[in-house]
């Protein structure tokens, strides 16, 4: 089978021929139908973050396909089921975080396409317990972006405690942001979408954004304050400066949710203003299996729209370049 492999940080992925992986106990092998290209995969391949993956590795954590083989002891799924394999590839199920509904914080977690090989391959392995069933009414090409971009932004909207009548700023309308706009609307918010390309701002408008802010020509903080300030701002832009701007656009009692992970990103905020304004700054990492089931249910009900373009697995390097240069539709989804 073919797989796209990161051999050295910052270099193009290499398409390699590898044996089809065989499932161990509790595992499944999935035959890929659709595999989303998350910006996290680009950070992984570049070695952008303090904790780096061990080379070589196969990126990808929005993998959808049919179960091809099951290992010993697997009862939750069978050959032929369509499943989605997310970033949270495994969590222990025993620690304080797992037991309190925060399996995404488990210190013993394994991450698909980072600490274990991922879904940029014709076949990939998954822990059966962490592969989500894709409902019959959800197309695999819609399911792929929902598997990370969807669950992550659904969770961020929940962590931000978005309420009806809240003004919600979505900073960055890419793969994650185009779904964040929709979840913020579902939770009742008024949405201000911020981006730096005409296409992304138009997309946000098409998906229901109420206010559009072009960060090339407008100061997003001032624009948000003109509307009374954001109750919630969700940082999804791969631009360190955009967090401070979003912070400055909050109203009193506002919540800034950090999601994007620019290389070596830092955020400096004034203590005095944060205290006096009762501001919250919260990091949000993907979502749980329960959150992903909710995301698929909303899609099956027709309440969300996934915007994507498909590309061949073999053209993964051109696809990465298109994401980095703003030439991609909301999400690129690789096919075998
Ligand atoms: P993307 O490249 O598809 O989208 C980024 C968007 O930000 C683009 O539309 C781009 O035009 C826009 N942008 C760039 N500069 C901007 C600025 N100054 N102001 C406003 N918008 C700007 O990326 P993505 O796949 O949506 O991922 C976004 C980030 O989220 C990445 O850093 C990724 O690693 C991270 N991520 C985090 C989690 C998590 O659990 N915390 C999960 C998935 C992805
Ligand atoms: Zn745990
Ligand atoms: Zn992702």
mmCIF file of C-alpha atoms and ligand atoms in Angstrom:
data_model
loop_
_atom_site.group_PDB
_atom_site.id
_atom_site.type_symbol
_atom_site.label_atom_id
_atom_site.label_comp_id
_atom_site.label_asym_id
_atom_site.label_seq_id
_atom_site.Cartn_x
_atom_site.Cartn_y
_atom_site.Cartn_z
ATOM 1 C CA UNK A 1 0.000 0.000 0.000
ATOM 2 C CA UNK A 2 1.029 3.617 -0.441
ATOM 3 C CA UNK A 3 1.658 5.942 2.502
ATOM 4 C CA UNK A 4 2.928 9.537 2.726
ATOM 5 C CA UNK A 5 5.814 9.542 5.180
ATOM 6 C CA UNK A 6 7.566 12.393 7.012
ATOM 7 C CA UNK A 7 11.260 11.412 6.981
ATOM 8 C CA UNK A 8 12.829 14.775 7.987
ATOM 9 C CA UNK A 9 11.220 17.872 9.478
ATOM 10 C CA UNK A 10 10.549 20.626 6.976
ATOM 11 C CA UNK A 11 11.023 18.414 3.919
ATOM 12 C CA UNK A 12 8.349 17.128 1.513
ATOM 13 C CA UNK A 13 6.575 13.910 2.508
ATOM 14 C CA UNK A 14 7.776 10.804 0.673
ATOM 15 C CA UNK A 15 5.264 8.452 -0.956
ATOM 16 C CA UNK A 16 6.381 4.950 0.052
ATOM 17 C CA UNK A 17 5.201 1.435 -0.540
ATOM 18 C CA UNK A 18 4.590 -0.315 2.787
ATOM 19 C CA UNK A 19 2.925 -3.566 3.863
ATOM 20 C CA UNK A 20 -0.730 -3.276 4.887
ATOM 21 C CA UNK A 21 -0.600 -3.024 8.714
ATOM 22 C CA UNK A 22 -2.021 -5.981 10.646
ATOM 23 C CA UNK A 23 -4.206 -5.249 13.665
ATOM 24 C CA UNK A 24 -2.987 -6.285 17.117
ATOM 25 C CA UNK A 25 -5.349 -7.069 20.005
ATOM 26 C CA UNK A 26 -8.049 -4.401 20.283
ATOM 27 C CA UNK A 27 -7.025 -2.829 16.976
ATOM 28 C CA UNK A 28 -8.551 -2.539 13.517
ATOM 29 C CA UNK A 29 -7.099 -1.916 10.066
ATOM 30 C CA UNK A 30 -9.074 0.655 8.080
ATOM 31 C CA UNK A 31 -9.078 0.980 4.284
ATOM 32 C CA UNK A 32 -8.946 4.713 3.612
ATOM 33 C CA UNK A 33 -11.744 6.414 1.679
ATOM 34 C CA UNK A 34 -11.127 10.019 2.745
ATOM 35 C CA UNK A 35 -8.356 11.606 4.797
ATOM 36 C CA UNK A 36 -8.538 15.295 5.750
ATOM 37 C CA UNK A 37 -5.508 17.577 5.712
ATOM 38 C CA UNK A 38 -5.484 19.435 9.045
ATOM 39 C CA UNK A 39 -3.023 22.283 9.562
ATOM 40 C CA UNK A 40 -1.747 20.251 12.539
ATOM 41 C CA UNK A 41 -0.303 17.751 10.025
ATOM 42 C CA UNK A 42 1.765 20.577 8.547
ATOM 43 C CA UNK A 43 3.024 21.562 12.023
ATOM 44 C CA UNK A 44 3.833 17.867 12.636
ATOM 45 C CA UNK A 45 5.768 17.476 9.382
ATOM 46 C CA UNK A 46 7.697 20.688 10.088
ATOM 47 C CA UNK A 47 8.469 19.751 13.712
ATOM 48 C CA UNK A 48 6.917 23.090 14.758
ATOM 49 C CA UNK A 49 6.036 22.291 18.376
ATOM 50 C CA UNK A 50 8.010 21.710 21.595
ATOM 51 C CA UNK A 51 6.974 18.028 21.704
ATOM 52 C CA UNK A 52 7.964 16.544 18.335
ATOM 53 C CA UNK A 53 6.905 13.282 16.697
ATOM 54 C CA UNK A 54 9.563 10.586 16.291
ATOM 55 C CA UNK A 55 10.718 10.317 12.641
ATOM 56 C CA UNK A 56 9.769 8.699 10.356
ATOM 57 C CA UNK A 57 6.008 8.861 10.765
ATOM 58 C CA UNK A 58 2.801 9.004 8.711
ATOM 59 C CA UNK A 59 0.741 12.164 9.428
ATOM 60 C CA UNK A 60 -3.064 12.414 9.264
ATOM 61 C CA UNK A 61 -5.824 12.262 11.889
ATOM 62 C CA UNK A 62 -9.025 12.835 9.928
ATOM 63 C CA UNK A 63 -9.099 9.329 8.460
ATOM 64 C CA UNK A 64 -12.342 7.745 7.296
ATOM 65 C CA UNK A 65 -12.799 4.349 5.697
ATOM 66 C CA UNK A 66 -14.223 0.862 5.946
ATOM 67 C CA UNK A 67 -12.921 -1.607 8.518
ATOM 68 C CA UNK A 68 -10.733 -4.077 6.600
ATOM 69 C CA UNK A 69 -9.511 -6.359 9.408
ATOM 70 C CA UNK A 70 -10.146 -6.673 13.152
ATOM 71 C CA UNK A 71 -7.722 -7.825 15.850
ATOM 72 C CA UNK A 72 -8.370 -10.167 18.769
ATOM 73 C CA UNK A 73 -10.997 -9.064 21.245
ATOM 74 C CA UNK A 74 -12.616 -6.376 19.078
ATOM 75 C CA UNK A 75 -16.390 -6.438 19.564
ATOM 76 C CA UNK A 76 -17.374 -2.787 18.991
ATOM 77 C CA UNK A 77 -16.984 -2.887 15.225
ATOM 78 C CA UNK A 78 -16.792 -5.384 12.370
ATOM 79 C CA UNK A 79 -15.383 -5.665 8.870
ATOM 80 C CA UNK A 80 -17.187 -3.289 6.491
ATOM 81 C CA UNK A 81 -18.266 -0.702 9.103
ATOM 82 C CA UNK A 82 -17.359 2.864 8.129
ATOM 83 C CA UNK A 83 -15.324 4.503 10.898
ATOM 84 C CA UNK A 84 -13.448 7.731 11.552
ATOM 85 C CA UNK A 85 -10.025 7.831 13.207
ATOM 86 C CA UNK A 86 -9.326 11.041 15.154
ATOM 87 C CA UNK A 87 -6.315 12.712 16.827
ATOM 88 C CA UNK A 88 -7.193 11.035 20.148
ATOM 89 C CA UNK A 89 -6.018 7.590 19.098
ATOM 90 C CA UNK A 90 -5.983 6.133 22.614
ATOM 91 C CA UNK A 91 -6.515 7.239 26.217
ATOM 92 C CA UNK A 92 -6.049 5.077 29.308
ATOM 93 C CA UNK A 93 -9.640 5.176 30.614
ATOM 94 C CA UNK A 94 -8.393 4.962 34.199
ATOM 95 C CA UNK A 95 -6.795 8.278 35.167
ATOM 96 C CA UNK A 96 -8.498 11.247 36.843
ATOM 97 C CA UNK A 97 -8.889 13.067 33.507
ATOM 98 C CA UNK A 98 -10.336 10.068 31.667
ATOM 99 C CA UNK A 99 -12.748 9.365 34.519
ATOM 100 C CA UNK A 100 -13.945 12.968 34.713
ATOM 101 C CA UNK A 101 -14.926 13.272 31.066
ATOM 102 C CA UNK A 102 -11.620 14.808 29.940
ATOM 103 C CA UNK A 103 -10.009 11.913 28.093
ATOM 104 C CA UNK A 104 -8.440 14.521 25.779
ATOM 105 C CA UNK A 105 -6.164 15.512 28.705
ATOM 106 C CA UNK A 106 -5.024 11.941 29.490
ATOM 107 C CA UNK A 107 -1.252 11.883 29.979
ATOM 108 C CA UNK A 108 -1.097 8.367 28.532
ATOM 109 C CA UNK A 109 -2.912 9.309 25.323
ATOM 110 C CA UNK A 110 -1.577 8.418 21.880
ATOM 111 C CA UNK A 111 -2.135 10.773 18.983
ATOM 112 C CA UNK A 112 -2.900 9.592 15.464
ATOM 113 C CA UNK A 113 -0.444 10.916 12.887
ATOM 114 C CA UNK A 114 1.885 12.187 15.618
ATOM 115 C CA UNK A 115 2.901 9.640 18.256
ATOM 116 C CA UNK A 116 1.547 6.741 16.144
ATOM 117 C CA UNK A 117 1.280 6.469 12.348
ATOM 118 C CA UNK A 118 -1.746 8.224 10.907
ATOM 119 C CA UNK A 119 -4.141 8.277 8.003
ATOM 120 C CA UNK A 120 -2.152 9.590 4.993
ATOM 121 C CA UNK A 121 -2.103 6.012 3.760
ATOM 122 C CA UNK A 122 -4.272 3.569 1.850
ATOM 123 C CA UNK A 123 -4.645 1.491 5.034
ATOM 124 C CA UNK A 124 -4.099 2.539 8.643
ATOM 125 C CA UNK A 125 -4.376 1.094 12.143
ATOM 126 C CA UNK A 126 -6.628 2.330 14.926
ATOM 127 C CA UNK A 127 -7.621 1.311 18.446
ATOM 128 C CA UNK A 128 -11.156 0.038 17.885
ATOM 129 C CA UNK A 129 -12.419 1.789 21.034
ATOM 130 C CA UNK A 130 -11.321 5.193 19.700
ATOM 131 C CA UNK A 131 -12.532 4.785 16.100
ATOM 132 C CA UNK A 132 -15.918 6.508 15.773
ATOM 133 C CA UNK A 133 -18.769 4.938 13.799
ATOM 134 C CA UNK A 134 -19.770 7.205 10.916
ATOM 135 C CA UNK A 135 -23.586 7.260 10.724
ATOM 136 C CA UNK A 136 -25.148 5.970 7.498
ATOM 137 C CA UNK A 137 -26.398 9.451 6.553
ATOM 138 C CA UNK A 138 -22.939 11.049 6.657
ATOM 139 C CA UNK A 139 -20.740 10.983 3.547
ATOM 140 C CA UNK A 140 -17.095 9.914 4.180
ATOM 141 C CA UNK A 141 -15.801 13.133 2.575
ATOM 142 C CA UNK A 142 -17.916 15.182 4.992
ATOM 143 C CA UNK A 143 -16.987 12.915 7.901
ATOM 144 C CA UNK A 144 -13.225 13.413 7.424
ATOM 145 C CA UNK A 145 -13.066 17.161 8.240
ATOM 146 C CA UNK A 146 -15.596 16.666 11.043
ATOM 147 C CA UNK A 147 -13.210 14.161 12.666
ATOM 148 C CA UNK A 148 -10.809 16.929 13.753
ATOM 149 C CA UNK A 149 -11.921 20.356 12.486
ATOM 150 C CA UNK A 150 -15.517 19.606 13.493
ATOM 151 C CA UNK A 151 -14.988 18.044 16.897
ATOM 152 C CA UNK A 152 -12.345 20.618 17.868
ATOM 153 C CA UNK A 153 -14.497 23.648 17.123
ATOM 154 C CA UNK A 154 -17.663 22.079 18.540
ATOM 155 C CA UNK A 155 -15.692 21.568 21.770
ATOM 156 C CA UNK A 156 -14.251 25.100 21.660
ATOM 157 C CA UNK A 157 -17.753 26.573 21.384
ATOM 158 C CA UNK A 158 -18.817 24.458 24.381
ATOM 159 C CA UNK A 159 -15.725 25.385 26.405
ATOM 160 C CA UNK A 160 -16.449 29.049 25.583
ATOM 161 C CA UNK A 161 -19.931 28.570 27.058
ATOM 162 C CA UNK A 162 -21.537 30.316 24.070
ATOM 163 C CA UNK A 163 -25.069 31.454 24.918
ATOM 164 C CA UNK A 164 -27.827 32.981 22.803
ATOM 165 C CA UNK A 165 -27.202 36.706 22.253
ATOM 166 C CA UNK A 166 -23.436 36.282 22.724
ATOM 167 C CA UNK A 167 -21.205 37.927 20.127
ATOM 168 C CA UNK A 168 -18.751 35.213 19.058
ATOM 169 C CA UNK A 169 -15.593 36.159 17.159
ATOM 170 C CA UNK A 170 -14.179 33.406 14.956
ATOM 171 C CA UNK A 171 -10.580 34.337 14.155
ATOM 172 C CA UNK A 172 -9.537 32.347 11.039
ATOM 173 C CA UNK A 173 -12.110 30.774 8.723
ATOM 174 C CA UNK A 174 -10.080 27.828 7.436
ATOM 175 C CA UNK A 175 -10.725 24.136 7.962
ATOM 176 C CA UNK A 176 -11.582 24.666 11.616
ATOM 177 C CA UNK A 177 -13.117 28.127 11.340
ATOM 178 C CA UNK A 178 -15.724 27.307 8.693
ATOM 179 C CA UNK A 179 -17.214 24.764 11.089
ATOM 180 C CA UNK A 180 -16.747 27.018 14.146
ATOM 181 C CA UNK A 181 -18.962 29.638 12.460
ATOM 182 C CA UNK A 182 -21.722 27.041 12.164
ATOM 183 C CA UNK A 183 -21.461 25.646 15.712
ATOM 184 C CA UNK A 184 -21.459 29.175 17.167
ATOM 185 C CA UNK A 185 -24.698 29.823 15.253
ATOM 186 C CA UNK A 186 -26.210 26.515 16.431
ATOM 187 C CA UNK A 187 -25.473 27.552 20.047
ATOM 188 C CA UNK A 188 -27.316 30.819 19.364
ATOM 189 C CA UNK A 189 -24.445 33.261 18.953
ATOM 190 C CA UNK A 190 -24.083 36.216 16.633
ATOM 191 C CA UNK A 191 -20.908 35.539 14.656
ATOM 192 C CA UNK A 192 -18.138 37.952 13.684
ATOM 193 C CA UNK A 193 -15.791 36.145 11.274
ATOM 194 C CA UNK A 194 -12.211 37.377 10.863
ATOM 195 C CA UNK A 195 -9.848 36.347 8.057
ATOM 196 C CA UNK A 196 -7.281 37.674 5.610
ATOM 197 C CA UNK A 197 -8.603 36.413 2.256
ATOM 198 C CA UNK A 198 -11.683 37.484 0.287
ATOM 199 C CA UNK A 199 -12.652 33.841 -0.366
ATOM 200 C CA UNK A 200 -12.661 32.913 3.336
ATOM 201 C CA UNK A 201 -14.697 35.981 4.288
ATOM 202 C CA UNK A 202 -17.219 35.200 1.541
ATOM 203 C CA UNK A 203 -17.365 31.596 2.753
ATOM 204 C CA UNK A 204 -18.045 32.756 6.315
ATOM 205 C CA UNK A 205 -20.885 34.927 5.001
ATOM 206 C CA UNK A 206 -22.350 31.998 3.046
ATOM 207 C CA UNK A 207 -22.244 29.873 6.214
ATOM 208 C CA UNK A 208 -24.170 32.422 8.279
ATOM 209 C CA UNK A 209 -21.617 34.852 9.747
ATOM 210 C CA UNK A 210 -23.312 38.128 10.707
ATOM 211 C CA UNK A 211 -20.257 40.420 10.726
ATOM 212 C CA UNK A 212 -17.175 40.130 8.490
ATOM 213 C CA UNK A 213 -13.821 41.568 9.547
ATOM 214 C CA UNK A 214 -10.912 41.732 7.095
ATOM 215 C CA UNK A 215 -7.761 41.698 9.247
ATOM 216 C CA UNK A 216 -5.714 43.056 6.293
ATOM 217 C CA UNK A 217 -7.553 46.370 6.276
ATOM 218 C CA UNK A 218 -9.281 46.540 9.670
ATOM 219 C CA UNK A 219 -8.087 46.249 13.262
ATOM 220 C CA UNK A 220 -10.186 43.277 14.461
ATOM 221 C CA UNK A 221 -10.083 44.496 18.078
ATOM 222 C CA UNK A 222 -11.498 47.902 17.169
ATOM 223 C CA UNK A 223 -14.062 46.350 14.826
ATOM 224 C CA UNK A 224 -15.278 43.996 17.593
ATOM 225 C CA UNK A 225 -15.398 46.846 20.127
ATOM 226 C CA UNK A 226 -17.539 48.834 17.648
ATOM 227 C CA UNK A 227 -20.085 46.034 18.117
ATOM 228 C CA UNK A 228 -19.815 46.166 21.930
ATOM 229 C CA UNK A 229 -16.980 43.640 22.230
ATOM 230 C CA UNK A 230 -17.006 39.863 21.819
ATOM 231 C CA UNK A 231 -18.367 37.670 24.613
ATOM 232 C CA UNK A 232 -16.334 34.792 23.206
ATOM 233 C CA UNK A 233 -13.391 34.849 20.792
ATOM 234 C CA UNK A 234 -12.074 31.599 19.333
ATOM 235 C CA UNK A 235 -8.494 31.766 18.034
ATOM 236 C CA UNK A 236 -8.117 29.515 14.972
ATOM 237 C CA UNK A 237 -5.668 31.554 12.863
ATOM 238 C CA UNK A 238 -2.094 30.295 12.528
ATOM 239 C CA UNK A 239 -0.796 33.758 13.419
ATOM 240 C CA UNK A 240 0.573 34.496 16.877
ATOM 241 C CA UNK A 241 -0.498 38.161 16.762
ATOM 242 C CA UNK A 242 -4.138 37.247 16.157
ATOM 243 C CA UNK A 243 -4.578 36.062 19.773
ATOM 244 C CA UNK A 244 -3.640 39.413 21.298
ATOM 245 C CA UNK A 245 -5.976 41.128 18.834
ATOM 246 C CA UNK A 246 -8.823 38.784 19.723
ATOM 247 C CA UNK A 247 -8.135 39.366 23.433
ATOM 248 C CA UNK A 248 -8.369 43.128 22.875
ATOM 249 C CA UNK A 249 -11.707 42.644 21.100
ATOM 250 C CA UNK A 250 -13.396 41.055 24.152
ATOM 251 C CA UNK A 251 -16.034 42.754 26.248
ATOM 252 C CA UNK A 252 -16.062 42.557 30.059
ATOM 253 C CA UNK A 253 -16.501 38.950 31.211
ATOM 254 C CA UNK A 254 -15.261 37.763 27.810
ATOM 255 C CA UNK A 255 -13.719 34.362 27.131
ATOM 256 C CA UNK A 256 -10.745 33.883 24.792
ATOM 257 C CA UNK A 257 -10.446 30.279 23.608
ATOM 258 C CA UNK A 258 -6.993 29.337 22.275
ATOM 259 C CA UNK A 259 -7.102 26.588 19.656
ATOM 260 C CA UNK A 260 -4.574 27.344 16.888
ATOM 261 C CA UNK A 261 -0.983 26.331 17.596
ATOM 262 C CA UNK A 262 1.401 28.647 15.722
ATOM 263 C CA UNK A 263 5.073 27.610 16.072
ATOM 264 C CA UNK A 264 6.496 28.822 19.417
ATOM 265 C CA UNK A 265 3.330 30.847 20.023
ATOM 266 C CA UNK A 266 3.150 33.057 23.113
ATOM 267 C CA UNK A 267 0.450 35.423 24.353
ATOM 268 C CA UNK A 268 1.197 38.363 26.609
ATOM 269 C CA UNK A 269 -1.803 39.900 28.380
ATOM 270 C CA UNK A 270 -2.144 42.722 30.911
ATOM 271 C CA UNK A 271 -2.892 41.349 34.395
ATOM 272 C CA UNK A 272 -4.737 44.499 35.483
ATOM 273 C CA UNK A 273 -7.226 44.462 32.584
ATOM 274 C CA UNK A 274 -7.704 40.690 32.823
ATOM 275 C CA UNK A 275 -8.572 40.934 36.532
ATOM 276 C CA UNK A 276 -10.735 44.054 36.365
ATOM 277 C CA UNK A 277 -12.602 42.817 33.287
ATOM 278 C CA UNK A 278 -13.052 39.279 34.620
ATOM 279 C CA UNK A 279 -11.593 37.852 31.408
ATOM 280 C CA UNK A 280 -11.016 34.125 30.905
ATOM 281 C CA UNK A 281 -8.255 32.710 28.697
ATOM 282 C CA UNK A 282 -8.749 28.992 28.055
ATOM 283 C CA UNK A 283 -6.866 26.436 25.973
ATOM 284 C CA UNK A 284 -9.009 23.878 24.142
ATOM 285 C CA UNK A 285 -7.691 20.618 22.690
ATOM 286 C CA UNK A 286 -9.764 18.560 20.208
ATOM 287 C CA UNK A 287 -12.843 16.854 21.759
ATOM 288 C CA UNK A 288 -13.913 13.559 23.284
ATOM 289 C CA UNK A 289 -15.511 10.560 21.599
ATOM 290 C CA UNK A 290 -18.851 11.848 22.894
ATOM 291 C CA UNK A 291 -18.252 15.247 21.260
ATOM 292 C CA UNK A 292 -17.436 13.540 17.950
ATOM 293 C CA UNK A 293 -20.664 11.529 18.109
ATOM 294 C CA UNK A 294 -22.560 14.824 18.609
ATOM 295 C CA UNK A 295 -20.771 16.357 15.621
ATOM 296 C CA UNK A 296 -21.731 13.435 13.377
ATOM 297 C CA UNK A 297 -25.326 13.590 14.657
ATOM 298 C CA UNK A 298 -25.585 17.303 13.773
ATOM 299 C CA UNK A 299 -24.263 16.565 10.279
ATOM 300 C CA UNK A 300 -26.709 13.668 9.823
ATOM 301 C CA UNK A 301 -29.524 16.062 10.792
ATOM 302 C CA UNK A 302 -28.425 18.475 8.046
ATOM 303 C CA UNK A 303 -27.488 21.193 10.543
ATOM 304 C CA UNK A 304 -23.878 21.617 9.367
ATOM 305 C CA UNK A 305 -22.229 21.890 5.936
ATOM 306 C CA UNK A 306 -18.691 20.710 5.311
ATOM 307 C CA UNK A 307 -16.843 22.600 2.594
ATOM 308 C CA UNK A 308 -13.944 20.720 1.007
ATOM 309 C CA UNK A 309 -11.989 19.921 -2.141
ATOM 310 C CA UNK A 310 -10.639 16.430 -2.806
ATOM 311 C CA UNK A 311 -7.052 15.666 -3.854
ATOM 312 C CA UNK A 312 -5.050 12.514 -4.560
ATOM 313 C CA UNK A 313 -2.955 11.149 -1.690
ATOM 314 C CA UNK A 314 0.025 11.325 -4.068
ATOM 315 C CA UNK A 315 -0.400 15.114 -4.384
ATOM 316 C CA UNK A 316 -0.123 15.688 -0.633
ATOM 317 C CA UNK A 317 2.889 18.023 -0.905
ATOM 318 C CA UNK A 318 1.150 20.314 -3.435
ATOM 319 C CA UNK A 319 -1.908 20.217 -1.174
ATOM 320 C CA UNK A 320 0.151 21.345 1.834
ATOM 321 C CA UNK A 321 1.558 24.228 -0.235
ATOM 322 C CA UNK A 322 -1.976 25.241 -1.238
ATOM 323 C CA UNK A 323 -3.101 25.351 2.424
ATOM 324 C CA UNK A 324 -0.056 27.435 3.397
ATOM 325 C CA UNK A 325 -0.640 29.915 0.542
ATOM 326 C CA UNK A 326 -4.382 30.298 1.162
ATOM 327 C CA UNK A 327 -5.278 28.585 -2.137
ATOM 328 C CA UNK A 328 -7.368 25.791 -0.604
ATOM 329 C CA UNK A 329 -11.102 25.716 -0.023
ATOM 330 C CA UNK A 330 -11.965 25.342 3.676
ATOM 331 C CA UNK A 331 -10.568 21.785 3.889
ATOM 332 C CA UNK A 332 -8.594 19.579 1.520
ATOM 333 C CA UNK A 333 -9.503 15.899 1.734
ATOM 334 C CA UNK A 334 -7.112 13.287 0.322
ATOM 335 C CA UNK A 335 -8.407 10.188 -1.454
ATOM 336 C CA UNK A 336 -6.402 7.021 -2.132
HETATM 337 P P1 LIG B 1 -6.213 26.511 8.060
HETATM 338 O O1 LIG B 1 -4.900 26.844 7.449
HETATM 339 O O2 LIG B 1 -7.203 25.717 7.293
HETATM 340 O O3 LIG B 1 -6.965 27.851 8.548
HETATM 341 C C1 LIG B 1 -6.320 28.969 9.087
HETATM 342 C C2 LIG B 1 -7.111 30.210 8.643
HETATM 343 O O4 LIG B 1 -6.581 31.370 9.325
HETATM 344 C C3 LIG B 1 -7.029 30.499 7.142
HETATM 345 O O5 LIG B 1 -8.330 30.681 6.630
HETATM 346 C C4 LIG B 1 -6.209 31.776 7.081
HETATM 347 O O6 LIG B 1 -6.563 32.599 5.968
HETATM 348 C C5 LIG B 1 -6.590 32.444 8.385
HETATM 349 N N1 LIG B 1 -5.670 33.476 8.889
HETATM 350 C C6 LIG B 1 -4.332 33.571 8.738
HETATM 351 N N2 LIG B 1 -3.872 34.671 9.364
HETATM 352 C C7 LIG B 1 -4.933 35.277 9.921
HETATM 353 C C8 LIG B 1 -5.104 36.439 10.737
HETATM 354 N N3 LIG B 1 -4.066 37.216 11.086
HETATM 355 N N4 LIG B 1 -6.357 36.757 11.151
HETATM 356 C C9 LIG B 1 -7.415 35.997 10.811
HETATM 357 N N5 LIG B 1 -7.302 34.869 10.051
HETATM 358 C C10 LIG B 1 -6.081 34.532 9.617
HETATM 359 O O7 LIG B 1 -5.853 25.746 9.439
HETATM 360 P P2 LIG B 1 -6.780 24.754 10.320
HETATM 361 O O8 LIG B 1 -6.622 23.352 9.832
HETATM 362 O O9 LIG B 1 -8.120 25.359 10.464
HETATM 363 O O10 LIG B 1 -5.981 24.798 11.732
HETATM 364 C C11 LIG B 1 -5.832 26.026 12.428
HETATM 365 C C12 LIG B 1 -4.904 25.855 13.619
HETATM 366 O O11 LIG B 1 -5.573 25.070 14.616
HETATM 367 C C13 LIG B 1 -3.582 25.145 13.356
HETATM 368 O O12 LIG B 1 -2.551 25.782 14.103
HETATM 369 C C14 LIG B 1 -3.819 23.749 13.885
HETATM 370 O O13 LIG B 1 -2.644 23.083 14.270
HETATM 371 C C15 LIG B 1 -4.678 24.063 15.070
HETATM 372 N N6 LIG B 1 -5.499 22.938 15.558
HETATM 373 C C16 LIG B 1 -5.681 22.872 16.902
HETATM 374 C C17 LIG B 1 -6.484 21.889 17.425
HETATM 375 C C18 LIG B 1 -6.740 21.814 18.894
HETATM 376 O O14 LIG B 1 -7.271 20.810 19.349
HETATM 377 N N7 LIG B 1 -6.392 22.837 19.674
HETATM 378 C C19 LIG B 1 -7.098 20.950 16.570
HETATM 379 C C20 LIG B 1 -6.901 21.055 15.199
HETATM 380 C C21 LIG B 1 -6.101 22.078 14.693
HETATM 381 ZN ZN1 LIG B 2 -6.280 8.582 31.066
HETATM 382 ZN ZN1 LIG B 3 -6.505 18.324 13.345
#
